[in-house]
Amino acid sequence: MSGQAHEDRGQGGTMSGGASANTGTTGLVVIDKEAGWTSHDVVARCRRIFGQRRVGHAGTLDPDATGVLLVGLGRATRLMRFLTALPKTYVAEIVLGTATSTLDASGEVVGEWDMSGVTDGEVRAAAAALTGAIEQVPPMVSAVKIGGRRLHELARQGIEVDRPPRKVSVYRFDVEPVPERPGVYRAEVECSSGTYIRVLADDIGTALGGGAHIGLLRRTRIGSFGEGDMRPLDHLTLDAVLTPAQAMRDLALVSVEPEIAGLIGRGLALDRVPVGAVGDGPWAMVDRHGSLLAVYEATGTDRIKPAVVVAGS
């Protein structure tokens, strides 16, 4: 299974989170994805639930994986890339002694080892060695594109291609043995977007002289959006929809005066960072009522430019 983040790019901007006969609902929903659903299945269901054709998600979860899936509705789909970039947290089971074709429990067994002699300390040391800034080779069963083709499409045709390693960051990688299940470890991983949890498990198995795969995988957090924010897909209603401003709560929020709001609504660059802005951006610009106007980014000069304008769109 993968912890890989993926962006479905939509069209449009923001609004209120209400519904209309013409545009459907706009905003963000935090879904607890069930096992057996693809991320695209969830998107299709949300189109029907909210009467909205523009729907996109931030951070793919494989069918067997569960947990936090952020889904943008309507013009808010344009904001998904800022959510895709947020750090993520997963809990998983790492099963030592068996390698599979997909690096998770859904694949065919491709190797078996007796790893009963591996100690808990050795497993923790292997996890520690994979903490920090590392390079990962994406698995063939993934949504990464090589030569214009997604790897999982090539894998289904029995084609394997070279994949350049990608730099990712693992901020925390804790492992503990699962009682009564020798060779199985519960892992909790905090990582950057683009990190494959199943590759971490495979790397641990290799480092310990054998193989391993992911049993269960659950994403528990994307940025500040955690399990307390989630709704099951079958229990989604309009009151679950967050406004675009709420969707951007992990960015630095800047409240601007009407004069500046007018410039932002026209999509103009600003000569300076508005008073109250902190950090290096991106910044979520809101009006005095708290409605999102745009997201601005730094330019390397005193000027800042709009990345996504939602006011009036």
PDB file of C-alpha atoms in Angstrom:
ATOM      1  CA  MET A   1       0.000   0.000   0.000  1.00  0.00           C
ATOM      2  CA  SER A   2       1.070   3.491  -0.505  1.00  0.00           C
ATOM      3  CA  GLY A   3       1.227   6.641   1.446  1.00  0.00           C
ATOM      4  CA  GLN A   4       1.771   8.472  -1.782  1.00  0.00           C
ATOM      5  CA  ALA A   5       0.043  11.799  -2.183  1.00  0.00           C
ATOM      6  CA  HIS A   6      -1.697  12.543  -5.439  1.00  0.00           C
ATOM      7  CA  GLU A   7      -3.516  15.560  -6.730  1.00  0.00           C
ATOM      8  CA  ASP A   8      -6.652  15.542  -8.814  1.00  0.00           C
ATOM      9  CA  ARG A   9      -6.686  18.993 -10.322  1.00  0.00           C
ATOM     10  CA  GLY A  10     -10.087  20.596 -10.648  1.00  0.00           C
ATOM     11  CA  GLN A  11     -11.278  23.890 -12.063  1.00  0.00           C
ATOM     12  CA  GLY A  12     -12.621  26.928 -10.254  1.00  0.00           C
ATOM     13  CA  GLY A  13     -12.177  28.549  -6.845  1.00  0.00           C
ATOM     14  CA  THR A  14     -14.174  28.834  -3.594  1.00  0.00           C
ATOM     15  CA  MET A  15     -17.320  29.888  -2.014  1.00  0.00           C
ATOM     16  CA  SER A  16     -19.542  29.207   0.873  1.00  0.00           C
ATOM     17  CA  GLY A  17     -20.223  25.520   1.290  1.00  0.00           C
ATOM     18  CA  GLY A  18     -23.880  25.829   0.402  1.00  0.00           C
ATOM     19  CA  ALA A  19     -25.568  24.264  -2.625  1.00  0.00           C
ATOM     20  CA  SER A  20     -27.258  25.702  -5.681  1.00  0.00           C
ATOM     21  CA  ALA A  21     -29.091  24.093  -8.533  1.00  0.00           C
ATOM     22  CA  ASN A  22     -26.431  25.220 -11.005  1.00  0.00           C
ATOM     23  CA  THR A  23     -23.108  24.760  -9.265  1.00  0.00           C
ATOM     24  CA  GLY A  24     -23.683  22.219  -6.519  1.00  0.00           C
ATOM     25  CA  THR A  25     -21.749  22.353  -3.265  1.00  0.00           C
ATOM     26  CA  THR A  26     -18.341  23.991  -2.871  1.00  0.00           C
ATOM     27  CA  GLY A  27     -15.915  23.379  -0.018  1.00  0.00           C
ATOM     28  CA  LEU A  28     -13.959  20.555   1.590  1.00  0.00           C
ATOM     29  CA  VAL A  29     -15.024  17.279   3.184  1.00  0.00           C
ATOM     30  CA  VAL A  30     -12.788  15.104   5.363  1.00  0.00           C
ATOM     31  CA  ILE A  31     -13.702  11.493   4.676  1.00  0.00           C
ATOM     32  CA  ASP A  32     -12.877   8.296   6.525  1.00  0.00           C
ATOM     33  CA  LYS A  33     -12.230   6.076   3.515  1.00  0.00           C
ATOM     34  CA  GLU A  34     -13.204   2.448   3.951  1.00  0.00           C
ATOM     35  CA  ALA A  35     -11.196  -0.507   2.679  1.00  0.00           C
ATOM     36  CA  GLY A  36     -12.278  -1.675  -0.748  1.00  0.00           C
ATOM     37  CA  TRP A  37     -12.879   1.811  -2.133  1.00  0.00           C
ATOM     38  CA  THR A  38     -10.468   3.523  -4.510  1.00  0.00           C
ATOM     39  CA  SER A  39      -9.945   7.239  -4.084  1.00  0.00           C
ATOM     40  CA  HIS A  40     -11.667   7.716  -7.441  1.00  0.00           C
ATOM     41  CA  ASP A  41     -14.652   5.694  -6.197  1.00  0.00           C
ATOM     42  CA  VAL A  42     -14.960   8.176  -3.344  1.00  0.00           C
ATOM     43  CA  VAL A  43     -14.778  11.112  -5.758  1.00  0.00           C
ATOM     44  CA  ALA A  44     -17.562   9.596  -7.877  1.00  0.00           C
ATOM     45  CA  ARG A  45     -19.781   9.083  -4.820  1.00  0.00           C
ATOM     46  CA  CYS A  46     -19.210  12.680  -3.692  1.00  0.00           C
ATOM     47  CA  ARG A  47     -20.304  13.930  -7.096  1.00  0.00           C
ATOM     48  CA  ARG A  48     -23.648  12.248  -6.542  1.00  0.00           C
ATOM     49  CA  ILE A  49     -24.018  13.172  -2.874  1.00  0.00           C
ATOM     50  CA  PHE A  50     -23.333  16.871  -3.370  1.00  0.00           C
ATOM     51  CA  GLY A  51     -24.630  17.353  -6.920  1.00  0.00           C
ATOM     52  CA  GLN A  52     -21.226  18.626  -7.973  1.00  0.00           C
ATOM     53  CA  ARG A  53     -19.275  17.634 -11.074  1.00  0.00           C
ATOM     54  CA  ARG A  54     -16.067  19.334  -9.966  1.00  0.00           C
ATOM     55  CA  VAL A  55     -14.609  17.044  -7.324  1.00  0.00           C
ATOM     56  CA  GLY A  56     -10.967  16.236  -6.575  1.00  0.00           C
ATOM     57  CA  HIS A  57      -8.951  14.675  -3.776  1.00  0.00           C
ATOM     58  CA  ALA A  58      -5.651  15.478  -2.085  1.00  0.00           C
ATOM     59  CA  GLY A  59      -3.550  12.405  -1.429  1.00  0.00           C
ATOM     60  CA  THR A  60      -4.420   9.019  -2.951  1.00  0.00           C
ATOM     61  CA  LEU A  61      -5.191   6.073  -0.694  1.00  0.00           C
ATOM     62  CA  ASP A  62      -4.967   2.583  -2.174  1.00  0.00           C
ATOM     63  CA  PRO A  63      -8.136   0.448  -2.078  1.00  0.00           C
ATOM     64  CA  ASP A  64      -7.039  -1.597   0.947  1.00  0.00           C
ATOM     65  CA  ALA A  65      -5.964   1.490   2.913  1.00  0.00           C
ATOM     66  CA  THR A  66      -8.342   3.412   5.169  1.00  0.00           C
ATOM     67  CA  GLY A  67      -8.480   6.782   6.860  1.00  0.00           C
ATOM     68  CA  VAL A  68      -8.249  10.469   6.075  1.00  0.00           C
ATOM     69  CA  LEU A  69      -9.064  11.466   2.501  1.00  0.00           C
ATOM     70  CA  LEU A  70      -9.528  15.161   1.743  1.00  0.00           C
ATOM     71  CA  VAL A  71     -12.014  15.829  -1.030  1.00  0.00           C
ATOM     72  CA  GLY A  72     -12.549  19.238  -2.599  1.00  0.00           C
ATOM     73  CA  LEU A  73     -15.902  20.210  -4.070  1.00  0.00           C
ATOM     74  CA  GLY A  74     -16.599  22.770  -6.774  1.00  0.00           C
ATOM     75  CA  ARG A  75     -14.275  25.718  -7.052  1.00  0.00           C
ATOM     76  CA  ALA A  76     -12.412  24.513  -3.958  1.00  0.00           C
ATOM     77  CA  THR A  77     -10.773  21.811  -6.106  1.00  0.00           C
ATOM     78  CA  ARG A  78      -8.256  24.458  -7.152  1.00  0.00           C
ATOM     79  CA  LEU A  79      -7.022  24.569  -3.564  1.00  0.00           C
ATOM     80  CA  MET A  80      -6.217  20.870  -3.336  1.00  0.00           C
ATOM     81  CA  ARG A  81      -2.535  21.280  -4.183  1.00  0.00           C
ATOM     82  CA  PHE A  82      -1.955  23.177  -0.947  1.00  0.00           C
ATOM     83  CA  LEU A  83      -3.471  20.274   0.999  1.00  0.00           C
ATOM     84  CA  THR A  84      -1.574  17.663  -0.999  1.00  0.00           C
ATOM     85  CA  ALA A  85       1.697  19.242   0.144  1.00  0.00           C
ATOM     86  CA  LEU A  86       0.888  18.902   3.870  1.00  0.00           C
ATOM     87  CA  PRO A  87       2.703  16.300   6.006  1.00  0.00           C
ATOM     88  CA  LYS A  88       0.877  13.068   6.706  1.00  0.00           C
ATOM     89  CA  THR A  89       0.650  10.501   9.507  1.00  0.00           C
ATOM     90  CA  TYR A  90      -0.014   6.776   9.077  1.00  0.00           C
ATOM     91  CA  VAL A  91      -0.385   3.717  11.252  1.00  0.00           C
ATOM     92  CA  ALA A  92       0.506   0.398   9.660  1.00  0.00           C
ATOM     93  CA  GLU A  93       1.366  -3.206  10.317  1.00  0.00           C
ATOM     94  CA  ILE A  94       4.732  -4.398   9.015  1.00  0.00           C
ATOM     95  CA  VAL A  95       4.861  -8.153   8.461  1.00  0.00           C
ATOM     96  CA  LEU A  96       8.382  -9.594   8.457  1.00  0.00           C
ATOM     97  CA  GLY A  97       9.352 -12.700   6.527  1.00  0.00           C
ATOM     98  CA  THR A  98       7.185 -12.344   3.433  1.00  0.00           C
ATOM     99  CA  ALA A  99       7.598 -10.100   0.387  1.00  0.00           C
ATOM    100  CA  THR A 100       4.776  -9.528  -2.091  1.00  0.00           C
ATOM    101  CA  SER A 101       4.525  -8.244  -5.649  1.00  0.00           C
ATOM    102  CA  THR A 102       2.732  -5.095  -4.491  1.00  0.00           C
ATOM    103  CA  LEU A 103       4.596  -4.669  -1.177  1.00  0.00           C
ATOM    104  CA  ASP A 104       1.262  -5.054   0.615  1.00  0.00           C
ATOM    105  CA  ALA A 105      -1.137  -7.847   1.538  1.00  0.00           C
ATOM    106  CA  SER A 106      -3.028  -7.670  -1.770  1.00  0.00           C
ATOM    107  CA  GLY A 107      -0.100  -8.929  -3.853  1.00  0.00           C
ATOM    108  CA  GLU A 108       1.281 -12.351  -4.661  1.00  0.00           C
ATOM    109  CA  VAL A 109       3.992 -13.764  -2.414  1.00  0.00           C
ATOM    110  CA  VAL A 110       7.345 -13.422  -4.175  1.00  0.00           C
ATOM    111  CA  GLY A 111       9.685 -14.389  -1.330  1.00  0.00           C
ATOM    112  CA  GLU A 112       9.705 -15.935   2.136  1.00  0.00           C
ATOM    113  CA  TRP A 113      12.365 -15.927   4.860  1.00  0.00           C
ATOM    114  CA  ASP A 114      12.706 -17.220   8.381  1.00  0.00           C
ATOM    115  CA  MET A 115      13.157 -13.979  10.321  1.00  0.00           C
ATOM    116  CA  SER A 116      12.270 -15.364  13.747  1.00  0.00           C
ATOM    117  CA  GLY A 117      15.735 -14.449  14.990  1.00  0.00           C
ATOM    118  CA  VAL A 118      15.277 -10.732  14.332  1.00  0.00           C
ATOM    119  CA  THR A 119      15.025  -8.757  17.564  1.00  0.00           C
ATOM    120  CA  ASP A 120      12.769  -5.818  18.373  1.00  0.00           C
ATOM    121  CA  GLY A 121      15.865  -3.669  18.770  1.00  0.00           C
ATOM    122  CA  GLU A 122      17.041  -4.528  15.267  1.00  0.00           C
ATOM    123  CA  VAL A 123      13.656  -3.578  13.826  1.00  0.00           C
ATOM    124  CA  ARG A 124      13.721  -0.253  15.683  1.00  0.00           C
ATOM    125  CA  ALA A 125      17.265   0.405  14.455  1.00  0.00           C
ATOM    126  CA  ALA A 126      16.212  -0.296  10.860  1.00  0.00           C
ATOM    127  CA  ALA A 127      13.320   2.155  11.227  1.00  0.00           C
ATOM    128  CA  ALA A 128      15.624   4.774  12.729  1.00  0.00           C
ATOM    129  CA  ALA A 129      17.941   4.415   9.720  1.00  0.00           C
ATOM    130  CA  LEU A 130      15.001   5.331   7.483  1.00  0.00           C
ATOM    131  CA  THR A 131      14.179   8.480   9.448  1.00  0.00           C
ATOM    132  CA  GLY A 132      15.108  11.908   8.141  1.00  0.00           C
ATOM    133  CA  ALA A 133      15.722  12.996   4.545  1.00  0.00           C
ATOM    134  CA  ILE A 134      15.888   9.838   2.433  1.00  0.00           C
ATOM    135  CA  GLU A 135      15.468   8.723  -1.171  1.00  0.00           C
ATOM    136  CA  GLN A 136      12.750   6.285  -2.234  1.00  0.00           C
ATOM    137  CA  VAL A 137      12.186   4.410  -5.465  1.00  0.00           C
ATOM    138  CA  PRO A 138       8.438   4.453  -6.237  1.00  0.00           C
ATOM    139  CA  PRO A 139       6.921   0.962  -6.504  1.00  0.00           C
ATOM    140  CA  MET A 140       5.649  -0.268  -9.848  1.00  0.00           C
ATOM    141  CA  VAL A 141       2.155  -0.445  -8.413  1.00  0.00           C
ATOM    142  CA  SER A 142       1.764   3.312  -7.973  1.00  0.00           C
ATOM    143  CA  ALA A 143       0.247   6.327  -9.695  1.00  0.00           C
ATOM    144  CA  VAL A 144       3.629   7.868 -10.577  1.00  0.00           C
ATOM    145  CA  LYS A 145       4.003   8.605 -14.275  1.00  0.00           C
ATOM    146  CA  ILE A 146       7.069   7.521 -16.257  1.00  0.00           C
ATOM    147  CA  GLY A 147       7.131   8.410 -19.933  1.00  0.00           C
ATOM    148  CA  GLY A 148       3.536   9.569 -19.751  1.00  0.00           C
ATOM    149  CA  ARG A 149       2.252   6.243 -18.399  1.00  0.00           C
ATOM    150  CA  ARG A 150       1.244   5.476 -14.847  1.00  0.00           C
ATOM    151  CA  LEU A 151       3.378   2.779 -13.281  1.00  0.00           C
ATOM    152  CA  HIS A 152       0.424   0.675 -12.161  1.00  0.00           C
ATOM    153  CA  GLU A 153      -0.811   0.539 -15.760  1.00  0.00           C
ATOM    154  CA  LEU A 154       2.564  -0.775 -16.896  1.00  0.00           C
ATOM    155  CA  ALA A 155       2.666  -3.244 -14.001  1.00  0.00           C
ATOM    156  CA  ARG A 156      -0.673  -4.737 -15.053  1.00  0.00           C
ATOM    157  CA  GLN A 157       0.916  -5.436 -18.469  1.00  0.00           C
ATOM    158  CA  GLY A 158       3.873  -7.149 -16.830  1.00  0.00           C
ATOM    159  CA  ILE A 159       6.209  -4.289 -17.723  1.00  0.00           C
ATOM    160  CA  GLU A 160       8.798  -3.037 -15.237  1.00  0.00           C
ATOM    161  CA  VAL A 161      10.740   0.162 -15.900  1.00  0.00           C
ATOM    162  CA  ASP A 162      13.533   2.020 -14.145  1.00  0.00           C
ATOM    163  CA  ARG A 163      12.236   4.563 -11.642  1.00  0.00           C
ATOM    164  CA  PRO A 164      14.432   7.414 -10.479  1.00  0.00           C
ATOM    165  CA  PRO A 165      14.552   7.795  -6.684  1.00  0.00           C
ATOM    166  CA  ARG A 166      12.670  10.669  -5.107  1.00  0.00           C
ATOM    167  CA  LYS A 167      13.629  12.680  -2.073  1.00  0.00           C
ATOM    168  CA  VAL A 168      11.182  12.424   0.819  1.00  0.00           C
ATOM    169  CA  SER A 169      11.316  13.132   4.536  1.00  0.00           C
ATOM    170  CA  VAL A 170      10.351  10.778   7.346  1.00  0.00           C
ATOM    171  CA  TYR A 171       9.921  12.871  10.485  1.00  0.00           C
ATOM    172  CA  ARG A 172       9.045  10.016  12.836  1.00  0.00           C
ATOM    173  CA  PHE A 173       9.081   6.236  12.396  1.00  0.00           C
ATOM    174  CA  ASP A 174       8.061   4.373  15.552  1.00  0.00           C
ATOM    175  CA  VAL A 175       7.702   0.582  15.599  1.00  0.00           C
ATOM    176  CA  GLU A 176       6.464  -1.749  18.335  1.00  0.00           C
ATOM    177  CA  PRO A 177       5.903  -5.527  18.260  1.00  0.00           C
ATOM    178  CA  VAL A 178       2.293  -6.708  18.103  1.00  0.00           C
ATOM    179  CA  PRO A 179       1.612  -9.050  21.058  1.00  0.00           C
ATOM    180  CA  GLU A 180       0.723 -12.630  20.148  1.00  0.00           C
ATOM    181  CA  ARG A 181       1.762 -12.076  16.508  1.00  0.00           C
ATOM    182  CA  PRO A 182       5.478 -12.872  16.122  1.00  0.00           C
ATOM    183  CA  GLY A 183       7.132 -10.990  13.288  1.00  0.00           C
ATOM    184  CA  VAL A 184       4.407  -8.336  13.068  1.00  0.00           C
ATOM    185  CA  TYR A 185       5.105  -4.736  14.091  1.00  0.00           C
ATOM    186  CA  ARG A 186       2.797  -1.778  14.512  1.00  0.00           C
ATOM    187  CA  ALA A 187       4.334   1.305  12.944  1.00  0.00           C
ATOM    188  CA  GLU A 188       3.422   4.972  13.194  1.00  0.00           C
ATOM    189  CA  VAL A 189       4.969   7.207  10.558  1.00  0.00           C
ATOM    190  CA  GLU A 190       4.942  10.973  10.145  1.00  0.00           C
ATOM    191  CA  CYS A 191       6.266  11.910   6.730  1.00  0.00           C
ATOM    192  CA  SER A 192       6.283  14.353   3.870  1.00  0.00           C
ATOM    193  CA  SER A 193       3.933  14.169   0.945  1.00  0.00           C
ATOM    194  CA  GLY A 194       5.053  11.593  -1.600  1.00  0.00           C
ATOM    195  CA  THR A 195       6.338   9.038   0.905  1.00  0.00           C
ATOM    196  CA  TYR A 196       5.391   5.401   0.264  1.00  0.00           C
ATOM    197  CA  ILE A 197       4.791   3.553   3.519  1.00  0.00           C
ATOM    198  CA  ARG A 198       4.961   0.157   1.842  1.00  0.00           C
ATOM    199  CA  VAL A 199       8.410   0.984   0.473  1.00  0.00           C
ATOM    200  CA  LEU A 200       9.534   1.742   4.023  1.00  0.00           C
ATOM    201  CA  ALA A 201       8.313  -1.696   5.086  1.00  0.00           C
ATOM    202  CA  ASP A 202      10.080  -3.350   2.159  1.00  0.00           C
ATOM    203  CA  ASP A 203      13.295  -1.477   2.973  1.00  0.00           C
ATOM    204  CA  ILE A 204      13.127  -2.637   6.587  1.00  0.00           C
ATOM    205  CA  GLY A 205      12.772  -6.244   5.475  1.00  0.00           C
ATOM    206  CA  THR A 206      15.744  -5.947   3.138  1.00  0.00           C
ATOM    207  CA  ALA A 207      17.872  -4.222   5.785  1.00  0.00           C
ATOM    208  CA  LEU A 208      17.186  -7.101   8.174  1.00  0.00           C
ATOM    209  CA  GLY A 209      18.312  -9.716   5.669  1.00  0.00           C
ATOM    210  CA  GLY A 210      14.924 -10.853   4.405  1.00  0.00           C
ATOM    211  CA  GLY A 211      11.704  -9.256   3.241  1.00  0.00           C
ATOM    212  CA  ALA A 212       8.547  -7.612   4.552  1.00  0.00           C
ATOM    213  CA  HIS A 213       5.269  -6.164   3.424  1.00  0.00           C
ATOM    214  CA  ILE A 214       2.511  -3.918   4.760  1.00  0.00           C
ATOM    215  CA  GLY A 215      -0.479  -5.662   6.288  1.00  0.00           C
ATOM    216  CA  LEU A 216      -2.874  -2.912   7.338  1.00  0.00           C
ATOM    217  CA  LEU A 217      -2.484   0.786   6.502  1.00  0.00           C
ATOM    218  CA  ARG A 218      -4.479   3.697   7.862  1.00  0.00           C
ATOM    219  CA  ARG A 219      -3.872   7.402   7.347  1.00  0.00           C
ATOM    220  CA  THR A 220      -4.720   9.230  10.550  1.00  0.00           C
ATOM    221  CA  ARG A 221      -3.786  12.794   9.660  1.00  0.00           C
ATOM    222  CA  ILE A 222      -3.099  15.216   6.801  1.00  0.00           C
ATOM    223  CA  GLY A 223      -1.765  18.451   8.243  1.00  0.00           C
ATOM    224  CA  SER A 224      -4.212  19.493  10.954  1.00  0.00           C
ATOM    225  CA  PHE A 225      -7.014  17.338   9.543  1.00  0.00           C
ATOM    226  CA  GLY A 226      -7.272  14.226  11.691  1.00  0.00           C
ATOM    227  CA  GLU A 227      -9.589  11.424  12.673  1.00  0.00           C
ATOM    228  CA  GLY A 228     -11.738  13.779  14.742  1.00  0.00           C
ATOM    229  CA  ASP A 229     -12.642  15.668  11.551  1.00  0.00           C
ATOM    230  CA  MET A 230     -13.613  12.625   9.499  1.00  0.00           C
ATOM    231  CA  ARG A 231     -17.039  11.472   8.359  1.00  0.00           C
ATOM    232  CA  PRO A 232     -17.827   8.038   6.881  1.00  0.00           C
ATOM    233  CA  LEU A 233     -18.795   8.290   3.231  1.00  0.00           C
ATOM    234  CA  ASP A 234     -22.313   7.011   3.957  1.00  0.00           C
ATOM    235  CA  HIS A 235     -22.867   9.744   6.545  1.00  0.00           C
ATOM    236  CA  LEU A 236     -21.898  12.806   4.513  1.00  0.00           C
ATOM    237  CA  THR A 237     -24.301  15.724   4.674  1.00  0.00           C
ATOM    238  CA  LEU A 238     -24.014  19.431   3.920  1.00  0.00           C
ATOM    239  CA  ASP A 239     -23.038  20.178   7.506  1.00  0.00           C
ATOM    240  CA  ALA A 240     -19.826  18.201   6.928  1.00  0.00           C
ATOM    241  CA  VAL A 241     -18.624  20.660   4.278  1.00  0.00           C
ATOM    242  CA  LEU A 242     -15.904  23.053   5.398  1.00  0.00           C
ATOM    243  CA  THR A 243     -15.639  26.459   3.752  1.00  0.00           C
ATOM    244  CA  PRO A 244     -12.622  27.248   1.552  1.00  0.00           C
ATOM    245  CA  ALA A 245     -11.207  29.409   4.345  1.00  0.00           C
ATOM    246  CA  GLN A 246     -11.503  26.489   6.764  1.00  0.00           C
ATOM    247  CA  ALA A 247      -9.889  24.232   4.163  1.00  0.00           C
ATOM    248  CA  MET A 248      -6.838  26.521   4.159  1.00  0.00           C
ATOM    249  CA  ARG A 249      -6.472  26.565   7.945  1.00  0.00           C
ATOM    250  CA  ASP A 250      -2.954  25.117   7.762  1.00  0.00           C
ATOM    251  CA  LEU A 251      -1.736  28.151   5.824  1.00  0.00           C
ATOM    252  CA  ALA A 252      -0.971  31.526   7.371  1.00  0.00           C
ATOM    253  CA  LEU A 253      -4.268  33.440   7.337  1.00  0.00           C
ATOM    254  CA  VAL A 254      -4.175  37.144   6.502  1.00  0.00           C
ATOM    255  CA  SER A 255      -7.229  39.383   6.946  1.00  0.00           C
ATOM    256  CA  VAL A 256      -7.139  42.288   4.484  1.00  0.00           C
ATOM    257  CA  GLU A 257      -8.959  45.602   4.241  1.00  0.00           C
ATOM    258  CA  PRO A 258     -11.503  46.234   1.440  1.00  0.00           C
ATOM    259  CA  GLU A 259      -9.013  48.201  -0.659  1.00  0.00           C
ATOM    260  CA  ILE A 260      -6.560  45.295  -0.724  1.00  0.00           C
ATOM    261  CA  ALA A 261      -9.423  42.832  -1.177  1.00  0.00           C
ATOM    262  CA  GLY A 262     -10.364  44.680  -4.362  1.00  0.00           C
ATOM    263  CA  LEU A 263      -6.862  44.254  -5.762  1.00  0.00           C
ATOM    264  CA  ILE A 264      -6.860  40.576  -4.827  1.00  0.00           C
ATOM    265  CA  GLY A 265     -10.219  40.049  -6.512  1.00  0.00           C
ATOM    266  CA  ARG A 266      -8.705  41.367  -9.755  1.00  0.00           C
ATOM    267  CA  GLY A 267      -5.860  38.866  -9.486  1.00  0.00           C
ATOM    268  CA  LEU A 268      -3.165  41.503  -9.095  1.00  0.00           C
ATOM    269  CA  ALA A 269       0.243  41.004  -7.512  1.00  0.00           C
ATOM    270  CA  LEU A 270       0.806  43.010  -4.340  1.00  0.00           C
ATOM    271  CA  ASP A 271       3.814  45.264  -3.881  1.00  0.00           C
ATOM    272  CA  ARG A 272       4.381  44.024  -0.371  1.00  0.00           C
ATOM    273  CA  VAL A 273       3.216  41.399   2.060  1.00  0.00           C
ATOM    274  CA  PRO A 274       0.131  42.739   3.864  1.00  0.00           C
ATOM    275  CA  VAL A 275       0.380  43.672   7.519  1.00  0.00           C
ATOM    276  CA  GLY A 276      -0.230  40.637   9.688  1.00  0.00           C
ATOM    277  CA  ALA A 277       1.238  38.090   7.288  1.00  0.00           C
ATOM    278  CA  VAL A 278       3.786  35.777   8.881  1.00  0.00           C
ATOM    279  CA  GLY A 279       6.274  33.319   7.459  1.00  0.00           C
ATOM    280  CA  ASP A 280       7.351  32.821   3.878  1.00  0.00           C
ATOM    281  CA  GLY A 281       3.975  31.849   2.459  1.00  0.00           C
ATOM    282  CA  PRO A 282       1.815  30.706   0.936  1.00  0.00           C
ATOM    283  CA  TRP A 283      -0.756  32.959   2.571  1.00  0.00           C
ATOM    284  CA  ALA A 284      -4.540  32.534   2.631  1.00  0.00           C
ATOM    285  CA  MET A 285      -6.049  35.984   2.113  1.00  0.00           C
ATOM    286  CA  VAL A 286      -9.458  36.462   3.710  1.00  0.00           C
ATOM    287  CA  ASP A 287     -11.787  39.446   3.842  1.00  0.00           C
ATOM    288  CA  ARG A 288     -13.113  41.039   7.017  1.00  0.00           C
ATOM    289  CA  HIS A 289     -15.915  38.454   7.095  1.00  0.00           C
ATOM    290  CA  GLY A 290     -13.444  35.558   7.006  1.00  0.00           C
ATOM    291  CA  SER A 291     -14.233  34.454   3.438  1.00  0.00           C
ATOM    292  CA  LEU A 292     -11.286  33.244   1.389  1.00  0.00           C
ATOM    293  CA  LEU A 293     -10.259  35.605  -1.410  1.00  0.00           C
ATOM    294  CA  ALA A 294      -7.091  33.979  -2.723  1.00  0.00           C
ATOM    295  CA  VAL A 295      -3.895  32.163  -1.880  1.00  0.00           C
ATOM    296  CA  TYR A 296      -0.728  34.189  -2.528  1.00  0.00           C
ATOM    297  CA  GLU A 297       2.868  33.023  -2.848  1.00  0.00           C
ATOM    298  CA  ALA A 298       6.254  34.692  -2.503  1.00  0.00           C
ATOM    299  CA  THR A 299       8.216  35.700  -5.603  1.00  0.00           C
ATOM    300  CA  GLY A 300      11.729  36.143  -4.208  1.00  0.00           C
ATOM    301  CA  THR A 301      11.192  39.920  -4.142  1.00  0.00           C
ATOM    302  CA  ASP A 302       9.046  42.188  -1.995  1.00  0.00           C
ATOM    303  CA  ARG A 303       6.098  41.467  -4.278  1.00  0.00           C
ATOM    304  CA  ILE A 304       3.764  38.522  -3.763  1.00  0.00           C
ATOM    305  CA  LYS A 305       1.610  36.985  -6.479  1.00  0.00           C
ATOM    306  CA  PRO A 306      -1.699  35.109  -6.542  1.00  0.00           C
ATOM    307  CA  ALA A 307      -1.454  31.342  -6.905  1.00  0.00           C
ATOM    308  CA  VAL A 308      -5.232  30.790  -6.801  1.00  0.00           C
ATOM    309  CA  VAL A 309      -7.812  33.568  -6.838  1.00  0.00           C
ATOM    310  CA  VAL A 310     -11.251  32.561  -5.640  1.00  0.00           C
ATOM    311  CA  ALA A 311     -12.984  35.880  -5.040  1.00  0.00           C
ATOM    312  CA  GLY A 312     -15.575  36.588  -7.698  1.00  0.00           C
ATOM    313  CA  SER A 313     -14.749  33.465  -9.728  1.00  0.00           C
TER     314      SER A 313
END
